[in-house]
Coordinates of C-alpha atoms and ligand atoms in Angstrom, one line a residue:
M1 CA -5.7 30.6 25.9
I2 CA -2.6 28.5 27.1
A3 CA -0.7 26.8 24.2
P4 CA -2.2 23.3 24.0
E5 CA 1.1 21.8 22.9
T6 CA 2.7 22.6 26.3
L7 CA 0.3 20.2 28.1
P8 CA 0.7 18.0 30.1
D9 CA 3.5 19.5 32.2
A10 CA 6.6 17.5 33.2
R11 CA 4.7 15.7 35.9
G12 CA 2.0 14.6 33.5
R13 CA -0.6 17.1 34.7
F14 CA -3.2 19.0 32.8
G15 CA -3.8 21.7 35.5
D16 CA -5.3 19.8 38.5
F17 CA -5.9 16.7 36.4
G18 CA -3.9 13.7 35.2
G19 CA -0.6 12.8 36.9
V20 CA 0.9 9.4 37.8
Y21 CA -0.9 7.4 40.5
V22 CA 0.4 3.9 40.1
P23 CA 2.1 1.2 42.2
E24 CA 5.8 1.9 42.8
T25 CA 6.6 -1.2 40.6
L26 CA 5.3 0.5 37.5
M27 CA 7.1 3.9 37.9
T28 CA 10.2 2.7 36.1
A29 CA 8.2 1.2 33.2
L30 CA 6.2 4.4 32.8
E31 CA 9.4 6.5 32.8
E32 CA 11.0 4.2 30.2
L33 CA 7.9 4.4 28.1
G34 CA 7.8 8.2 28.3
A35 CA 11.5 8.5 27.3
A36 CA 11.1 6.0 24.4
Y37 CA 8.0 7.8 23.1
E38 CA 9.8 11.2 23.3
K39 CA 12.7 9.8 21.3
A40 CA 10.4 8.2 18.7
R41 CA 8.2 11.3 18.4
T42 CA 11.2 13.4 17.3
D43 CA 12.7 10.6 15.1
P44 CA 11.9 11.2 11.4
A45 CA 12.4 7.4 10.7
Y46 CA 9.7 6.5 13.2
Q47 CA 7.3 9.1 11.8
T48 CA 7.9 7.9 8.2
E49 CA 7.2 4.3 9.3
L50 CA 4.1 5.4 11.2
R51 CA 2.8 7.3 8.2
H52 CA 3.4 4.4 5.9
H53 CA 1.4 1.9 7.9
L54 CA -1.3 4.4 8.7
K55 CA -1.9 4.6 4.9
E56 CA -1.2 1.0 3.8
F57 CA -2.5 -1.0 6.7
C58 CA -5.2 1.3 8.3
G59 CA -6.5 3.2 5.2
R60 CA -5.7 6.8 6.1
P61 CA -6.7 9.4 5.2
T62 CA -10.3 8.9 6.0
E63 CA -12.9 10.8 4.1
L64 CA -14.9 13.9 5.2
Y65 CA -18.5 13.0 4.2
F66 CA -21.4 15.4 3.7
A67 CA -24.5 13.7 5.2
E68 CA -26.9 15.2 2.6
R69 CA -30.1 13.4 3.3
L70 CA -29.7 13.7 7.1
T71 CA -29.0 17.4 6.7
E72 CA -32.1 17.8 4.6
H73 CA -34.2 15.8 7.1
V74 CA -33.0 17.9 10.0
G75 CA -33.5 21.2 8.0
G76 CA -30.6 23.1 9.7
A77 CA -26.9 23.3 9.6
K78 CA -24.9 21.2 7.2
I79 CA -23.8 17.9 8.9
Y80 CA -20.5 16.4 8.0
F81 CA -19.1 13.1 9.2
K82 CA -15.4 12.4 9.7
R83 CA -15.3 8.8 8.6
E84 CA -13.1 7.0 11.2
D85 CA -15.6 4.1 10.7
M86 CA -13.9 3.4 7.4
L87 CA -10.6 2.5 9.0
H88 CA -9.2 -1.0 9.1
T89 CA -10.9 -3.0 12.0
G90 CA -13.8 -0.5 12.1
A91 CA -12.9 2.3 14.4
H92 CA -10.4 5.1 15.3
K93 CA -8.7 2.7 17.8
I94 CA -6.2 1.4 15.2
N95 CA -4.5 4.9 15.0
N96 CA -3.2 4.4 18.6
A97 CA -2.7 0.6 18.5
L98 CA -0.5 1.0 15.5
G99 CA 1.6 3.8 17.0
Q100 CA 2.1 1.9 20.2
A101 CA 3.0 -1.4 18.5
L102 CA 5.7 0.4 16.5
L103 CA 7.0 1.9 19.7
A104 CA 6.9 -1.5 21.5
R105 CA 9.0 -2.9 18.6
R106 CA 11.6 -0.2 19.0
M107 CA 11.7 -0.9 22.7
G108 CA 12.5 -4.5 22.1
K109 CA 9.3 -5.9 23.7
R110 CA 8.0 -9.3 22.5
R111 CA 4.6 -9.4 24.2
I112 CA 1.6 -7.1 24.0
I113 CA -1.3 -6.8 26.4
A114 CA -4.4 -4.7 26.3
E115 CA -7.8 -4.1 27.9
T116 CA -10.9 -3.8 25.9
G117 CA -14.5 -2.8 26.5
A118 CA -16.6 -2.9 23.3
G119 CA -13.8 -5.1 21.9
Q120 CA -12.8 -2.5 19.3
H121 CA -9.5 -1.8 21.0
G122 CA -8.9 -5.5 21.5
V123 CA -9.5 -6.1 17.8
A124 CA -7.2 -3.2 16.8
T125 CA -4.5 -4.5 19.2
A126 CA -4.8 -8.1 17.9
A127 CA -4.5 -6.9 14.4
V128 CA -1.3 -4.9 14.9
S129 CA 0.1 -7.7 17.0
A130 CA -0.5 -10.2 14.2
K131 CA 1.0 -7.9 11.7
F132 CA 4.2 -7.3 13.6
G133 CA 4.4 -10.8 15.1
F134 CA 3.8 -10.0 18.8
E135 CA 2.4 -12.5 21.3
C136 CA -0.9 -10.8 22.4
V137 CA -3.2 -11.1 25.4
V138 CA -6.4 -9.1 25.7
Y139 CA -8.3 -8.7 29.0
M140 CA -12.1 -8.3 28.7
G141 CA -14.9 -8.3 31.2
S142 CA -17.1 -11.4 30.8
V143 CA -20.2 -9.3 30.5
D144 CA -18.6 -7.4 27.6
M145 CA -17.5 -10.7 26.0
E146 CA -21.1 -11.7 25.9
R147 CA -22.3 -8.3 24.5
Q148 CA -19.5 -8.3 21.8
A149 CA -19.1 -12.0 21.0
L150 CA -18.2 -11.3 17.4
N151 CA -15.2 -9.2 18.4
V152 CA -14.0 -11.9 20.7
F153 CA -14.0 -14.3 17.8
R154 CA -12.2 -11.7 15.6
M155 CA -9.4 -11.3 18.2
R156 CA -9.0 -15.1 18.5
L157 CA -8.9 -15.4 14.7
M158 CA -6.0 -13.0 14.6
G159 CA -4.1 -15.1 17.1
A160 CA -4.8 -13.1 20.3
E161 CA -5.6 -14.8 23.6
V162 CA -8.7 -13.3 25.1
R163 CA -8.8 -13.6 28.9
G164 CA -12.3 -13.1 30.5
V165 CA -12.5 -11.1 33.7
D166 CA -15.1 -12.1 36.2
A167 CA -14.5 -9.6 39.0
G168 CA -16.8 -6.8 40.0
Q169 CA -19.1 -5.5 37.2
K170 CA -17.2 -7.7 34.7
T171 CA -16.7 -4.8 32.3
L172 CA -14.0 -2.4 31.3
K173 CA -12.8 -1.2 34.7
E174 CA -12.1 -4.7 35.8
A175 CA -10.3 -5.5 32.6
V176 CA -8.0 -2.5 33.1
N177 CA -7.2 -3.8 36.6
E178 CA -6.2 -7.2 35.2
A179 CA -4.1 -5.7 32.5
M180 CA -2.2 -3.6 35.0
R181 CA -1.6 -6.7 37.2
D182 CA -0.2 -8.5 34.2
W183 CA 2.0 -5.6 33.3
V184 CA 3.5 -5.3 36.8
T185 CA 4.4 -9.0 36.6
N186 CA 5.8 -9.1 33.1
V187 CA 7.0 -5.6 32.6
R188 CA 10.4 -6.5 31.1
S189 CA 9.0 -8.4 28.1
T190 CA 5.7 -6.7 27.8
H191 CA 4.2 -3.5 26.5
Y192 CA 0.7 -2.5 27.7
I193 CA -1.2 -0.9 24.8
L194 CA -3.7 1.2 26.7
G195 CA -6.7 2.0 24.5
T196 CA -7.8 5.5 25.3
A197 CA -6.6 8.9 26.4
Y198 CA -6.6 7.8 30.0
G199 CA -4.4 6.4 32.8
A200 CA -1.1 7.5 34.1
H201 CA 1.3 9.8 32.2
P202 CA 2.5 9.4 29.5
Y203 CA -0.6 7.5 28.2
P204 CA -3.2 10.4 27.9
M205 CA -0.7 12.5 26.0
M206 CA 0.7 9.7 23.9
V207 CA -2.7 8.4 22.9
R208 CA -3.8 12.0 22.1
E209 CA -0.8 12.4 19.8
F210 CA -1.6 9.2 17.9
H211 CA -5.2 10.4 17.2
R212 CA -4.3 14.0 16.3
I213 CA -4.3 12.9 12.7
I214 CA -8.1 12.9 12.9
G215 CA -8.3 16.7 13.5
R216 CA -5.4 17.5 11.2
E217 CA -7.1 15.8 8.3
A218 CA -10.6 17.1 9.2
K219 CA -9.3 20.7 9.3
E220 CA -7.7 20.5 5.9
Q221 CA -10.7 18.7 4.4
I222 CA -13.4 21.1 5.7
L223 CA -11.3 24.1 4.6
A224 CA -11.1 22.6 1.1
R225 CA -14.8 21.8 1.1
E226 CA -16.4 24.8 2.7
G227 CA -13.6 27.4 2.6
R228 CA -13.9 27.9 6.3
L229 CA -13.7 26.1 9.6
P230 CA -16.9 24.4 11.0
D231 CA -19.0 26.2 13.5
E232 CA -19.1 23.2 15.9
L233 CA -17.4 19.9 16.4
V234 CA -19.1 16.9 18.1
A235 CA -17.6 13.7 19.4
C236 CA -18.5 11.0 21.9
V237 CA -16.4 10.6 25.0
G238 CA -15.6 7.3 26.6
G239 CA -12.0 7.7 27.8
G240 CA -11.9 10.5 25.4
S241 CA -9.4 9.5 22.6
N242 CA -11.5 10.0 19.4
A243 CA -12.8 13.3 20.9
I244 CA -9.4 14.8 21.8
G245 CA -8.0 13.5 18.5
L246 CA -10.6 15.6 16.6
F247 CA -10.6 18.6 18.9
F248 CA -6.9 19.1 19.5
E249 CA -6.0 20.9 16.2
F250 CA -9.0 23.2 16.7
L251 CA -8.3 24.3 20.3
P252 CA -6.7 27.6 19.2
D253 CA -9.6 28.3 16.9
T254 CA -11.7 29.8 19.7
H255 CA -14.7 30.5 17.5
V256 CA -15.1 26.7 16.8
R257 CA -17.4 25.4 19.6
M258 CA -16.7 21.8 20.8
W259 CA -19.0 19.3 22.3
G260 CA -18.1 16.0 24.1
V261 CA -21.0 13.6 24.4
E262 CA -21.1 11.1 27.3
A263 CA -23.4 8.1 27.8
G264 CA -26.7 9.1 29.5
G265 CA -27.8 5.5 29.6
R266 CA -31.3 5.1 31.1
G267 CA -31.1 8.7 32.5
I268 CA -29.0 10.6 35.1
R269 CA -29.7 8.4 38.1
R270 CA -27.1 6.6 40.2
G271 CA -25.8 3.5 38.4
E272 CA -27.9 4.1 35.3
H273 CA -25.4 6.1 33.1
A274 CA -21.8 6.8 32.5
A275 CA -21.9 10.7 32.3
R276 CA -19.0 11.5 34.5
F277 CA -19.4 15.3 34.2
E278 CA -23.1 15.0 35.2
G279 CA -22.8 12.8 38.3
G280 CA -19.1 12.6 39.0
R281 CA -16.6 14.2 41.4
L282 CA -12.8 14.6 41.4
G283 CA -10.9 11.5 42.4
V284 CA -8.2 9.1 41.5
L285 CA -8.8 5.9 39.5
Q286 CA -6.5 3.6 37.5
G287 CA -3.5 6.0 37.3
C288 CA -4.8 9.6 37.1
K289 CA -6.8 12.3 38.8
T290 CA -10.1 13.2 37.1
F291 CA -13.9 13.2 37.2
I292 CA -15.2 9.9 38.5
L293 CA -18.6 8.4 39.3
Q294 CA -18.2 7.5 42.9
D295 CA -20.4 7.4 46.1
G296 CA -19.9 9.4 49.3
D297 CA -17.2 7.0 50.5
G298 CA -15.2 7.2 47.2
Q299 CA -16.4 3.7 46.1
I300 CA -16.7 3.5 42.3
E301 CA -20.3 3.5 41.2
G302 CA -21.8 1.0 38.8
T303 CA -22.3 2.4 35.3
H304 CA -24.6 1.6 32.4
S305 CA -24.7 2.4 28.7
V306 CA -26.1 0.6 25.7
S307 CA -22.6 1.0 24.2
A308 CA -19.9 -0.9 25.9
G309 CA -17.2 1.5 24.6
L310 CA -18.6 4.4 26.7
D311 CA -19.4 2.4 29.8
Y312 CA -16.6 3.6 32.1
A313 CA -16.7 5.4 35.5
A314 CA -13.9 7.9 34.7
V315 CA -13.1 10.4 31.9
G316 CA -9.7 11.3 30.4
P317 CA -7.9 14.1 32.4
E318 CA -7.4 16.4 29.4
H319 CA -11.2 16.6 29.0
A320 CA -11.6 17.6 32.6
F321 CA -9.1 20.3 32.1
Y322 CA -10.6 21.9 29.0
R323 CA -14.1 21.6 30.5
E324 CA -12.9 23.6 33.5
K325 CA -11.4 26.2 31.1
G326 CA -14.7 26.4 29.3
R327 CA -13.1 25.4 26.0
I328 CA -14.9 22.0 25.6
E329 CA -18.5 21.7 26.6
F330 CA -20.1 18.4 27.6
T331 CA -23.6 16.9 27.4
Y332 CA -25.0 13.4 27.1
A333 CA -27.3 11.2 25.0
T334 CA -29.6 8.5 26.4
D335 CA -29.9 4.9 25.2
D336 CA -33.3 5.6 23.7
E337 CA -32.1 8.6 21.7
V338 CA -29.1 6.6 20.5
L339 CA -31.3 3.7 19.3
E340 CA -33.5 6.0 17.4
T341 CA -30.7 7.9 15.7
F342 CA -28.8 4.6 15.0
Q343 CA -31.8 3.7 12.8
L344 CA -32.3 7.1 11.3
C345 CA -28.6 7.4 10.1
S346 CA -28.7 3.9 8.7
R347 CA -31.9 4.6 6.8
L348 CA -31.0 8.1 5.5
E349 CA -27.3 7.7 4.8
G350 CA -26.7 4.0 4.2
I351 CA -24.1 4.2 7.0
I352 CA -24.6 2.1 10.2
P353 CA -22.7 4.0 12.9
A354 CA -21.3 2.4 16.1
L355 CA -23.5 2.9 19.1
E356 CA -20.7 5.0 20.6
S357 CA -20.5 7.3 17.6
T358 CA -24.3 7.6 17.6
H359 CA -24.1 9.5 20.9
A360 CA -22.2 12.2 19.1
L361 CA -24.7 12.1 16.2
V362 CA -27.7 12.6 18.5
H363 CA -26.2 15.9 19.7
G364 CA -24.9 16.8 16.3
I365 CA -28.4 16.7 15.0
K366 CA -29.7 18.7 17.9
R367 CA -27.1 21.4 17.3
A368 CA -27.7 21.4 13.5
R369 CA -31.4 22.1 14.2
E370 CA -30.6 24.9 16.7
L371 CA -27.9 26.5 14.6
G372 CA -30.0 26.6 11.4
K373 CA -29.1 26.9 7.7
G374 CA -25.7 28.4 6.7
K375 CA -23.8 26.8 9.6
V376 CA -21.6 23.7 9.6
V377 CA -21.5 20.9 12.2
L378 CA -18.8 18.2 12.0
V379 CA -19.4 15.0 13.8
N380 CA -16.7 12.4 14.4
L381 CA -18.0 9.0 13.3
S382 CA -15.6 7.1 15.5
G383 CA -16.6 3.7 14.3
R384 CA -19.0 1.5 12.4
G385 CA -22.0 -0.3 13.8
D386 CA -21.5 -3.8 12.4
K387 CA -20.4 -5.0 15.8
D388 CA -23.7 -3.6 17.3
V389 CA -26.4 -4.9 14.9
Q390 CA -27.1 -8.2 16.8
Q391 CA -27.5 -6.3 20.1
V392 CA -29.7 -3.7 18.6
A393 CA -31.8 -6.3 16.8
A394 CA -32.4 -8.0 20.2
I395 CA -33.3 -4.8 21.9
L396 CA -35.7 -3.6 19.2
G397 CA -37.2 -7.1 18.9
N398 CA -38.0 -7.1 22.6
K399 CA -39.7 -3.7 22.3
A400 CA -41.9 -4.8 19.4
Ligands
PLP1 C1 -13.8 2.7 22.1 C2 -14.7 3.5 21.2 C3 -15.1 4.8 21.7 C4 -14.8 5.4 23.0 O1 -13.5 5.6 23.3 P1 -12.8 7.0 23.2 O2 -11.4 6.8 23.8 O3 -13.6 7.9 24.1 O4 -12.8 7.5 21.8 C5 -15.9 5.5 20.8 N1 -16.3 5.1 19.6 C6 -15.9 3.8 19.2 C7 -16.4 3.4 17.9 C8 -15.1 3.0 20.0 O5 -14.8 1.8 19.5

């Protein structure tokens, strides 16, 4: 296996994937960002500051939790949760938002912009912007604003301006376009906190580095708990940040099997899902080369998922790379499976998982059953489901 630390290469590529595909006007900004990040990464003062706020503001380390009743119910491998849902603002997103906010401060920026889908990244960005005194603008598709009205209110409470985007499908992809447009215009004063391991270099690498703490902690915790590494890891994949954050430290441990779970929506039919590795092809979208859901003419296809956070037509380039290498395997969970497991986990564990994280849980349960007793499956619980309860209540109500 290639040494994971050596990727991406100097041109931001993970093998055939990744790179920098942006308007000429953003090249300088991306180069500056890459250089500033490289300087910060190797600066002990920055690392100390980051560690301090991760603990004091975000609540790290997060627990590794043995899901005892769920394990008993399934009757197979032990199921552990990495509790990223316990972090401040409710999901793993704050690891990255904090790291980038500290970087923006070092770079002398005054203004922060971000895109958001489910609203979790917007909330995390609004929180760090309030904490460090940045002006903050969050772009969000108007369909997502409706699905996640509570998160819109949380962002506004923390002083962010939420700008609705009415173009196209009115979801995450359009919000990213608007954020990039803003950045091109205001690049001198503004840092763009991109919310996942996606986009032009250095974002996929930088966001991965901010989330590596998930896998570092998990590895130490499972070794302390079980005296060995887990047999399998499972994480949901939107852009891919919580998944690569968990997986990265385990890449050299080739006997640990890894699963990324995409959104199967209403099933793998055109426009009904967001499983890029099921129905996607290689292409370029919003800064990088990767697997994309597109039609024969290269037009981006519509997507659907019950969870706004996984509802995106492209997947992070590093995942495409490790899939090609056979190191990370991919599957999907459907809306129906997710809604059932959302209730099961809540009832058996007293933990309401985010709909995104529930995708991972669906497959984690399947694998635990197939592996049987004596094995260990570790599922990344990327976020909590408080933001989703209204939506689920409406869906289940309609079914009754
Ligand atoms: C945003 C989000 C995701 C999807 O994003 P990744 O970058 O793929 O991790 C998953 N889970 C939760 C709770 C989220 O908020």
